[in-house]
Short mmCIF file of N, CA and C in Angstrom, two decimals:
data_model
loop_
_atom_site.label_atom_id
_atom_site.label_comp_id
_atom_site.label_asym_id
_atom_site.label_seq_id
_atom_site.Cartn_x
_atom_site.Cartn_y
_atom_site.Cartn_z
N MET A 1 1.14 -1.29 0.22
CA MET A 1 -0.07 0.34 0.09
C MET A 1 0.83 1.35 -0.24
N THR A 2 0.63 2.17 -0.71
CA THR A 2 1.34 3.42 -0.68
C THR A 2 0.33 4.70 -0.30
N ALA A 3 0.41 6.02 0.39
CA ALA A 3 -0.64 6.34 0.39
C ALA A 3 -0.71 7.31 -0.46
N ASP A 4 -1.85 8.10 -1.32
CA ASP A 4 -1.43 8.69 -2.74
C ASP A 4 -1.51 10.13 -2.26
N LEU A 5 -0.70 10.76 -2.85
CA LEU A 5 -0.39 12.38 -2.26
C LEU A 5 -0.39 13.09 -3.55
N THR A 6 -1.22 12.44 -4.91
CA THR A 6 -1.47 13.47 -6.12
C THR A 6 -2.49 14.46 -5.54
N GLY A 7 -3.60 14.23 -4.86
CA GLY A 7 -4.53 14.91 -4.51
C GLY A 7 -4.83 15.81 -3.28
N LEU A 8 -3.35 16.03 -2.42
CA LEU A 8 -3.16 16.84 -1.41
C LEU A 8 -3.67 18.68 -1.67
N PRO A 9 -4.14 19.15 -0.75
CA PRO A 9 -4.40 20.69 -1.41
C PRO A 9 -2.98 21.34 -1.00
N ALA A 10 -3.10 22.75 -1.44
CA ALA A 10 -2.25 23.37 -1.42
C ALA A 10 -1.81 23.89 0.11
N ARG A 11 -0.80 24.12 0.51
CA ARG A 11 -0.80 24.77 2.15
C ARG A 11 -1.12 26.15 1.93
N ILE A 12 -1.58 26.71 2.77
CA ILE A 12 -2.16 28.36 2.72
C ILE A 12 -1.18 28.60 3.58
N GLY A 13 -0.90 30.09 3.26
CA GLY A 13 0.29 31.07 3.79
C GLY A 13 1.39 30.84 2.95
N ALA A 14 2.38 32.08 3.69
CA ALA A 14 3.08 31.81 3.08
C ALA A 14 4.46 30.55 3.77
N ARG A 15 5.38 30.42 2.83
CA ARG A 15 6.48 29.25 3.28
C ARG A 15 6.77 29.75 4.92
N PRO A 16 7.14 28.90 5.85
CA PRO A 16 7.52 29.08 7.32
C PRO A 16 9.16 29.61 6.98
N THR A 17 9.23 30.81 7.68
CA THR A 17 11.14 31.34 7.74
C THR A 17 11.86 30.47 8.48
N THR A 18 12.79 29.73 8.32
CA THR A 18 13.60 28.98 9.02
C THR A 18 15.23 30.12 8.96
N THR A 19 15.57 29.54 9.90
CA THR A 19 16.88 30.64 10.56
C THR A 19 17.88 30.57 9.45
N GLY A 20 17.68 29.47 8.23
CA GLY A 20 18.92 29.72 7.54
C GLY A 20 20.14 28.76 7.75
N LEU A 21 19.77 28.32 8.74
CA LEU A 21 21.40 27.55 9.20
C LEU A 21 21.13 26.40 8.05
N GLU A 22 22.56 25.37 8.12
CA GLU A 22 22.62 24.54 7.16
C GLU A 22 21.65 23.32 7.47
N ILE A 23 21.16 22.99 8.67
CA ILE A 23 20.23 22.24 8.86
C ILE A 23 19.28 23.02 9.68
N PRO A 24 17.64 23.28 9.10
CA PRO A 24 17.00 23.86 9.60
C PRO A 24 16.51 23.32 11.03
N HIS A 25 16.76 23.13 12.09
CA HIS A 25 15.68 22.67 13.30
C HIS A 25 14.86 23.27 13.71
N ASP A 26 14.62 24.78 13.38
CA ASP A 26 13.45 25.38 13.91
C ASP A 26 12.50 26.42 12.80
N GLN A 27 11.53 26.65 12.79
CA GLN A 27 10.66 27.24 12.31
C GLN A 27 10.53 28.71 13.24
N LEU A 28 10.32 29.65 12.60
CA LEU A 28 10.74 31.16 13.46
C LEU A 28 9.17 31.81 13.99
N GLU A 29 8.05 31.38 12.89
CA GLU A 29 6.99 31.49 13.08
C GLU A 29 5.90 30.81 13.18
N THR A 30 6.13 29.79 12.99
CA THR A 30 4.99 28.77 12.47
C THR A 30 5.35 27.36 13.73
N PHE A 31 4.25 27.32 14.91
CA PHE A 31 4.49 26.12 15.20
C PHE A 31 3.19 25.16 15.09
N SER A 32 3.32 23.84 15.51
CA SER A 32 1.67 23.18 15.81
C SER A 32 1.43 22.88 17.06
N PRO A 33 0.02 23.46 17.39
CA PRO A 33 -0.55 23.84 18.59
C PRO A 33 -0.21 22.51 19.38
N PRO A 34 0.20 22.31 20.47
CA PRO A 34 0.33 20.90 21.52
C PRO A 34 -0.67 19.73 21.18
N GLN A 35 -1.92 19.78 21.02
CA GLN A 35 -2.74 18.72 20.59
C GLN A 35 -3.00 18.31 19.15
N ILE A 36 -2.33 19.05 18.31
CA ILE A 36 -2.04 18.97 17.04
C ILE A 36 -0.74 18.12 16.94
N ARG A 37 0.12 18.22 17.73
CA ARG A 37 1.69 17.40 17.67
C ARG A 37 1.34 16.29 18.32
N SER A 38 0.34 16.15 19.27
CA SER A 38 -0.02 15.13 20.19
C SER A 38 -0.54 14.29 19.12
N ALA A 39 -1.64 14.49 18.67
CA ALA A 39 -2.40 13.71 17.34
C ALA A 39 -1.41 13.36 16.13
N LEU A 40 -0.01 13.80 15.39
CA LEU A 40 0.16 13.20 14.73
C LEU A 40 1.28 12.56 15.69
N ILE A 41 1.58 12.20 16.74
CA ILE A 41 2.52 11.40 17.63
C ILE A 41 1.74 10.29 17.70
N GLU A 42 0.30 10.15 17.96
CA GLU A 42 -0.59 9.42 18.42
C GLU A 42 -0.47 8.19 16.67
N PHE A 43 -0.88 9.33 15.67
CA PHE A 43 -1.11 8.77 14.25
C PHE A 43 0.54 7.93 14.06
N ALA A 44 1.50 8.13 14.48
CA ALA A 44 2.74 7.41 14.08
C ALA A 44 2.74 6.22 14.76
N HIS A 45 2.50 6.41 16.15
CA HIS A 45 2.31 5.02 17.20
C HIS A 45 1.26 3.83 16.87
N SER A 46 -0.08 4.24 16.03
CA SER A 46 -0.86 3.57 15.27
C SER A 46 -0.28 2.65 14.09
N LEU A 47 0.94 3.30 13.64
CA LEU A 47 1.23 2.53 12.43
C LEU A 47 1.85 0.95 12.50
N PRO A 48 1.74 0.01 11.75
CA PRO A 48 2.05 -0.91 12.63
C PRO A 48 3.70 -1.46 12.50
N GLY A 49 4.49 -1.83 14.09
CA GLY A 49 5.62 -1.91 14.05
C GLY A 49 6.40 -0.52 14.55
N VAL A 50 5.86 0.88 14.35
CA VAL A 50 6.76 2.08 14.51
C VAL A 50 6.80 2.05 16.08
N LEU A 51 8.13 2.11 16.47
CA LEU A 51 8.70 2.43 17.75
C LEU A 51 8.95 4.14 17.61
N THR A 52 8.89 4.66 18.96
CA THR A 52 9.24 5.96 18.89
C THR A 52 10.33 6.20 20.17
N GLY A 53 11.17 6.92 20.26
CA GLY A 53 12.38 7.45 20.95
C GLY A 53 13.05 8.50 20.65
N PRO A 54 14.00 8.63 21.63
CA PRO A 54 14.34 10.05 21.26
C PRO A 54 15.36 9.92 19.82
N SER A 55 15.41 10.84 18.93
CA SER A 55 16.19 10.91 17.47
C SER A 55 17.86 10.66 18.00
N ALA A 56 17.90 9.54 16.88
CA ALA A 56 19.65 9.35 17.10
C ALA A 56 20.20 10.26 15.83
N VAL A 57 19.83 10.94 14.98
CA VAL A 57 20.43 12.10 13.90
C VAL A 57 19.54 13.52 14.31
N SER A 58 19.02 13.87 15.23
CA SER A 58 18.50 15.11 15.41
C SER A 58 18.90 15.54 16.86
N GLU A 59 18.29 16.81 17.18
CA GLU A 59 18.48 17.23 18.06
C GLU A 59 17.50 16.32 19.34
N PRO A 60 18.07 16.45 20.50
CA PRO A 60 17.69 15.92 21.89
C PRO A 60 16.03 15.51 22.05
N GLY A 61 15.12 16.71 21.40
CA GLY A 61 14.12 16.81 21.76
C GLY A 61 13.23 16.38 20.49
N SER A 62 13.83 15.55 19.42
CA SER A 62 13.07 15.23 18.21
C SER A 62 12.47 13.88 18.92
N LEU A 63 11.28 13.69 18.05
CA LEU A 63 10.94 11.77 18.17
C LEU A 63 10.98 11.32 17.62
N ALA A 64 11.86 9.88 17.40
CA ALA A 64 12.01 9.24 15.87
C ALA A 64 10.78 8.54 15.63
N PHE A 65 10.68 8.31 14.76
CA PHE A 65 9.95 7.64 14.34
C PHE A 65 10.52 6.33 13.34
N ARG A 66 10.49 5.02 14.35
CA ARG A 66 11.88 3.91 13.66
C ARG A 66 10.82 2.79 13.29
N LEU A 67 11.41 2.10 12.38
CA LEU A 67 11.19 0.82 11.70
C LEU A 67 12.04 0.29 11.53
N PRO A 68 12.65 -0.70 12.64
CA PRO A 68 13.66 -1.93 12.62
C PRO A 68 13.39 -2.65 11.30
N ARG A 69 14.59 -2.79 10.65
CA ARG A 69 14.73 -4.18 9.66
C ARG A 69 15.91 -4.39 9.49
N ALA A 70 16.41 -5.38 9.38
CA ALA A 70 17.20 -6.15 9.10
C ALA A 70 18.16 -5.63 7.55
N TYR A 71 17.30 -5.83 6.44
CA TYR A 71 17.39 -5.02 5.62
C TYR A 71 16.78 -4.15 4.97
N ARG A 72 16.92 -3.09 4.39
CA ARG A 72 16.34 -2.08 3.99
C ARG A 72 16.53 -1.02 3.01
N ASP A 73 15.84 -0.44 2.60
CA ASP A 73 16.40 0.33 1.51
C ASP A 73 17.16 1.55 1.56
N PHE A 74 17.69 2.06 1.44
CA PHE A 74 18.54 3.20 1.89
C PHE A 74 17.54 4.32 1.67
N GLU A 75 17.27 4.34 0.53
CA GLU A 75 16.12 5.66 0.45
C GLU A 75 15.20 5.84 1.16
N ALA A 76 14.67 4.60 1.80
CA ALA A 76 13.84 4.79 2.92
C ALA A 76 14.24 5.38 4.35
N PHE A 77 15.20 5.39 4.84
CA PHE A 77 15.74 6.19 5.85
C PHE A 77 16.36 7.33 6.11
N LEU A 78 16.51 8.02 6.88
CA LEU A 78 17.19 9.61 7.16
C LEU A 78 18.76 9.20 6.99
N HIS A 79 18.98 8.34 7.48
CA HIS A 79 20.74 7.81 7.39
C HIS A 79 20.54 6.10 7.74
N PRO A 80 21.40 5.83 6.79
CA PRO A 80 21.54 4.19 6.59
C PRO A 80 21.90 3.43 7.86
N SER A 81 22.39 3.96 8.56
CA SER A 81 23.17 3.58 9.91
C SER A 81 22.25 3.45 11.12
N VAL A 82 20.99 3.86 11.09
CA VAL A 82 19.70 3.95 12.09
C VAL A 82 18.88 3.30 11.24
N ASP A 83 17.65 3.04 12.16
CA ASP A 83 16.44 3.32 11.87
C ASP A 83 15.24 3.80 11.60
N GLU A 84 15.95 5.14 11.80
CA GLU A 84 14.70 6.52 11.70
C GLU A 84 14.11 6.40 10.16
N PHE A 85 12.92 6.70 10.09
CA PHE A 85 12.28 7.29 8.47
C PHE A 85 12.03 8.40 8.61
N GLY A 86 11.44 8.95 9.85
CA GLY A 86 11.17 10.11 10.30
C GLY A 86 11.47 10.87 11.68
N HIS A 87 11.01 12.00 11.74
CA HIS A 87 11.37 12.39 13.46
C HIS A 87 10.54 13.34 13.10
N VAL A 88 10.07 14.09 14.03
CA VAL A 88 9.09 15.31 14.74
C VAL A 88 9.82 15.95 15.54
N HIS A 89 9.97 17.15 15.36
CA HIS A 89 10.80 18.40 16.13
C HIS A 89 9.65 18.98 17.60
N ARG A 90 9.83 19.62 18.40
CA ARG A 90 9.27 19.79 19.38
C ARG A 90 8.08 20.83 18.77
N SER A 91 8.87 21.69 17.88
CA SER A 91 8.04 22.70 16.89
C SER A 91 6.71 22.45 16.27
N GLY A 92 6.63 21.10 15.78
CA GLY A 92 5.60 20.08 15.18
C GLY A 92 6.16 19.96 13.95
N PHE A 93 7.55 20.38 13.10
CA PHE A 93 7.73 20.43 11.85
C PHE A 93 8.50 18.62 11.80
N MET A 94 8.43 17.96 10.79
CA MET A 94 8.57 16.61 10.41
C MET A 94 10.06 16.82 9.63
N HIS A 95 10.95 16.09 10.04
CA HIS A 95 11.85 15.63 8.73
C HIS A 95 11.66 14.18 8.47
N LEU A 96 11.44 13.77 7.48
CA LEU A 96 10.94 12.80 6.52
C LEU A 96 11.46 12.37 5.38
N THR A 97 11.89 10.93 5.11
CA THR A 97 11.73 10.47 3.67
C THR A 97 10.78 10.40 3.06
N ILE A 98 10.60 10.86 1.71
CA ILE A 98 9.67 10.63 1.10
C ILE A 98 9.71 10.14 -0.28
N PRO A 99 8.97 9.36 -1.04
CA PRO A 99 8.91 8.80 -2.06
C PRO A 99 9.55 9.93 -3.33
N ALA A 100 10.58 9.48 -4.00
CA ALA A 100 10.75 10.12 -4.56
C ALA A 100 10.15 11.04 -5.84
N THR A 101 9.20 10.23 -6.31
CA THR A 101 7.94 10.78 -6.88
C THR A 101 7.08 11.59 -6.68
N SER A 102 7.22 11.96 -5.40
CA SER A 102 6.33 12.81 -4.16
C SER A 102 6.92 14.25 -4.17
N LEU A 103 8.22 14.36 -4.64
CA LEU A 103 9.16 15.55 -4.14
C LEU A 103 8.93 16.87 -4.59
N ALA A 104 8.43 16.51 -5.98
CA ALA A 104 8.41 18.18 -6.40
C ALA A 104 6.92 18.20 -6.29
N VAL A 105 5.82 17.43 -6.49
CA VAL A 105 4.32 18.23 -6.18
C VAL A 105 4.48 18.41 -4.79
N LEU A 106 4.99 18.04 -3.72
CA LEU A 106 4.89 18.13 -2.19
C LEU A 106 5.20 19.70 -2.34
N LYS A 107 6.57 19.91 -2.90
CA LYS A 107 7.43 21.65 -2.96
C LYS A 107 6.38 22.20 -3.69
N ASP A 108 5.67 21.73 -4.71
CA ASP A 108 5.08 22.77 -5.28
C ASP A 108 3.74 23.20 -4.58
N LEU A 109 3.43 22.58 -4.05
CA LEU A 109 2.15 22.83 -3.18
C LEU A 109 2.39 23.45 -1.79
N GLY A 110 3.50 23.60 -1.64
CA GLY A 110 4.00 24.43 -0.59
C GLY A 110 4.13 23.81 1.13
N TRP A 111 4.22 22.41 1.29
CA TRP A 111 4.03 21.30 2.24
C TRP A 111 5.56 21.23 2.65
N VAL A 112 6.62 21.05 1.67
CA VAL A 112 7.80 20.75 2.23
C VAL A 112 8.92 21.81 1.39
N GLU A 113 10.24 21.15 1.93
CA GLU A 113 11.38 21.92 1.31
C GLU A 113 12.46 20.73 1.63
N SER A 114 13.02 20.57 0.77
CA SER A 114 14.41 19.56 0.79
C SER A 114 15.09 20.12 1.92
N HIS A 115 15.51 19.10 2.89
CA HIS A 115 16.56 19.07 3.78
C HIS A 115 17.92 19.30 3.28
N PRO A 116 18.70 20.53 3.39
CA PRO A 116 20.38 20.51 3.34
C PRO A 116 20.90 19.40 3.41
N ILE A 117 20.82 18.51 4.10
CA ILE A 117 21.68 17.33 4.18
C ILE A 117 21.29 16.37 2.78
N SER A 118 20.48 16.31 2.24
CA SER A 118 19.66 14.95 1.33
C SER A 118 21.18 15.65 0.00
N ARG A 119 21.88 17.14 -0.06
CA ARG A 119 22.66 16.89 -1.07
C ARG A 119 24.02 16.38 -0.63
N ARG A 120 24.23 16.03 0.39
CA ARG A 120 25.44 14.94 0.77
C ARG A 120 25.14 13.93 0.48
N PRO A 121 26.30 13.17 -0.44
CA PRO A 121 25.89 11.80 -1.06
C PRO A 121 25.72 10.76 -0.12
N GLU A 122 26.10 11.03 0.88
CA GLU A 122 25.59 9.78 1.98
C GLU A 122 24.51 9.72 2.40
N PHE A 123 23.60 10.80 2.34
CA PHE A 123 22.38 10.88 3.05
C PHE A 123 21.25 10.59 1.56
N PRO A 124 20.30 10.46 2.08
CA PRO A 124 19.15 9.95 0.43
C PRO A 124 18.52 11.55 -0.08
N GLY A 125 18.62 11.31 -0.94
CA GLY A 125 17.97 12.98 -1.55
C GLY A 125 16.57 12.88 -1.59
N THR A 126 16.07 12.20 -0.71
CA THR A 126 14.42 12.31 -0.72
C THR A 126 14.11 12.77 0.71
N ILE A 127 15.25 13.48 1.32
CA ILE A 127 15.16 13.85 3.00
C ILE A 127 14.46 15.06 2.89
N VAL A 128 13.19 15.03 3.37
CA VAL A 128 12.43 16.89 3.25
C VAL A 128 12.18 17.42 4.74
N MET A 129 11.79 18.75 5.13
CA MET A 129 11.42 18.96 6.29
C MET A 129 9.72 19.35 5.85
N PHE A 130 8.90 18.94 6.64
CA PHE A 130 7.44 18.89 6.36
C PHE A 130 7.26 20.07 7.50
N TYR A 131 6.63 21.07 6.83
CA TYR A 131 5.74 21.76 7.55
C TYR A 131 5.12 21.89 8.89
N ALA A 132 5.46 22.57 9.93
CA ALA A 132 4.51 21.96 10.94
C ALA A 132 2.90 22.09 10.68
N PRO A 133 2.32 21.31 10.74
CA PRO A 133 0.87 21.01 10.87
C PRO A 133 0.21 22.05 12.02
N ARG A 134 -0.61 23.46 11.51
CA ARG A 134 -1.22 23.99 12.34
C ARG A 134 -2.83 23.97 12.81
N ASP A 135 -3.49 23.28 12.07
CA ASP A 135 -4.58 22.89 12.56
C ASP A 135 -5.40 21.40 11.55
N THR A 136 -6.35 21.17 12.37
CA THR A 136 -6.43 19.69 12.11
C THR A 136 -6.75 19.20 10.48
N ASP A 137 -7.13 20.26 9.63
CA ASP A 137 -6.78 19.93 7.96
C ASP A 137 -5.35 20.01 7.70
N GLU A 138 -4.59 20.79 8.22
CA GLU A 138 -3.21 20.53 7.89
C GLU A 138 -2.50 19.05 8.48
N LEU A 139 -3.11 18.43 9.62
CA LEU A 139 -2.84 17.37 10.16
C LEU A 139 -3.16 16.17 9.45
N ALA A 140 -4.41 16.51 8.76
CA ALA A 140 -4.72 15.52 7.79
C ALA A 140 -3.89 15.22 6.76
N VAL A 141 -3.20 16.20 5.97
CA VAL A 141 -1.99 16.31 5.08
C VAL A 141 -0.77 15.59 5.99
N ALA A 142 -0.55 16.27 6.84
CA ALA A 142 0.73 15.43 7.66
C ALA A 142 0.87 14.13 7.66
N THR A 143 -0.59 13.40 8.29
CA THR A 143 -0.59 12.21 8.60
C THR A 143 -0.11 11.38 7.07
N THR A 144 -1.02 11.95 5.97
CA THR A 144 -1.28 11.14 4.43
C THR A 144 0.58 11.39 4.18
N VAL A 145 1.36 12.11 4.48
CA VAL A 145 2.97 11.96 4.18
C VAL A 145 3.69 11.34 5.08
N LEU A 146 2.92 10.95 6.26
CA LEU A 146 3.71 10.26 7.18
C LEU A 146 3.74 8.82 6.91
N GLN A 147 2.75 8.36 6.54
CA GLN A 147 1.84 7.52 5.89
C GLN A 147 2.99 6.72 4.74
N ALA A 148 2.81 7.95 3.88
CA ALA A 148 3.43 7.72 2.75
C ALA A 148 5.15 7.19 3.19
N SER A 149 5.40 8.27 3.60
CA SER A 149 6.95 8.18 4.38
C SER A 149 6.77 6.50 4.86
N TYR A 150 6.02 6.13 5.63
CA TYR A 150 6.10 5.01 6.47
C TYR A 150 6.10 3.80 5.49
N ASP A 151 5.23 4.18 4.55
CA ASP A 151 4.72 2.93 3.21
C ASP A 151 6.11 2.58 2.58
N LYS A 152 7.40 3.38 2.52
CA LYS A 152 8.31 3.58 1.93
C LYS A 152 9.44 2.93 2.29
N ALA A 153 9.29 3.12 3.81
CA ALA A 153 10.21 2.23 4.82
C ALA A 153 10.02 0.75 5.32
N ALA A 154 8.78 0.53 4.75
CA ALA A 154 7.91 -0.72 5.37
C ALA A 154 7.86 -1.57 3.97
N ALA A 155 7.86 -1.04 3.10
CA ALA A 155 7.89 -1.76 1.95
C ALA A 155 9.00 -3.13 1.86
#
């Protein structure tokens, strides 16, 4: 099963401002309300086999979405030496691996930007920063994209 990302709505509003650091770990003005971030995490827990805990590839406050596998597709994980296919930051934005075929459409719709680390050859080119969902409508988009990331990791 693969989540369908072709029918997603465009994100409303301007793209969030980030600090401009090499690896964006914050959004300066756009955060998920606590109940939206909690619902996002609850959705991740509902995915078969997903474990959560502190991220091994990001800041300590980030919650990793893990899918342990003995054999895995390099492109499906944030780094091949760990089992994270994504994580959510305290502000609610996520770093995820997404299907390569969805990268352009999600950028055009205003939901993601490529993570700068994806320019380095040892990291997948499909790592994105998904902007923090601000309400239940945006949460629905975030869970659809998280489902696609999970589908890719679980394949």
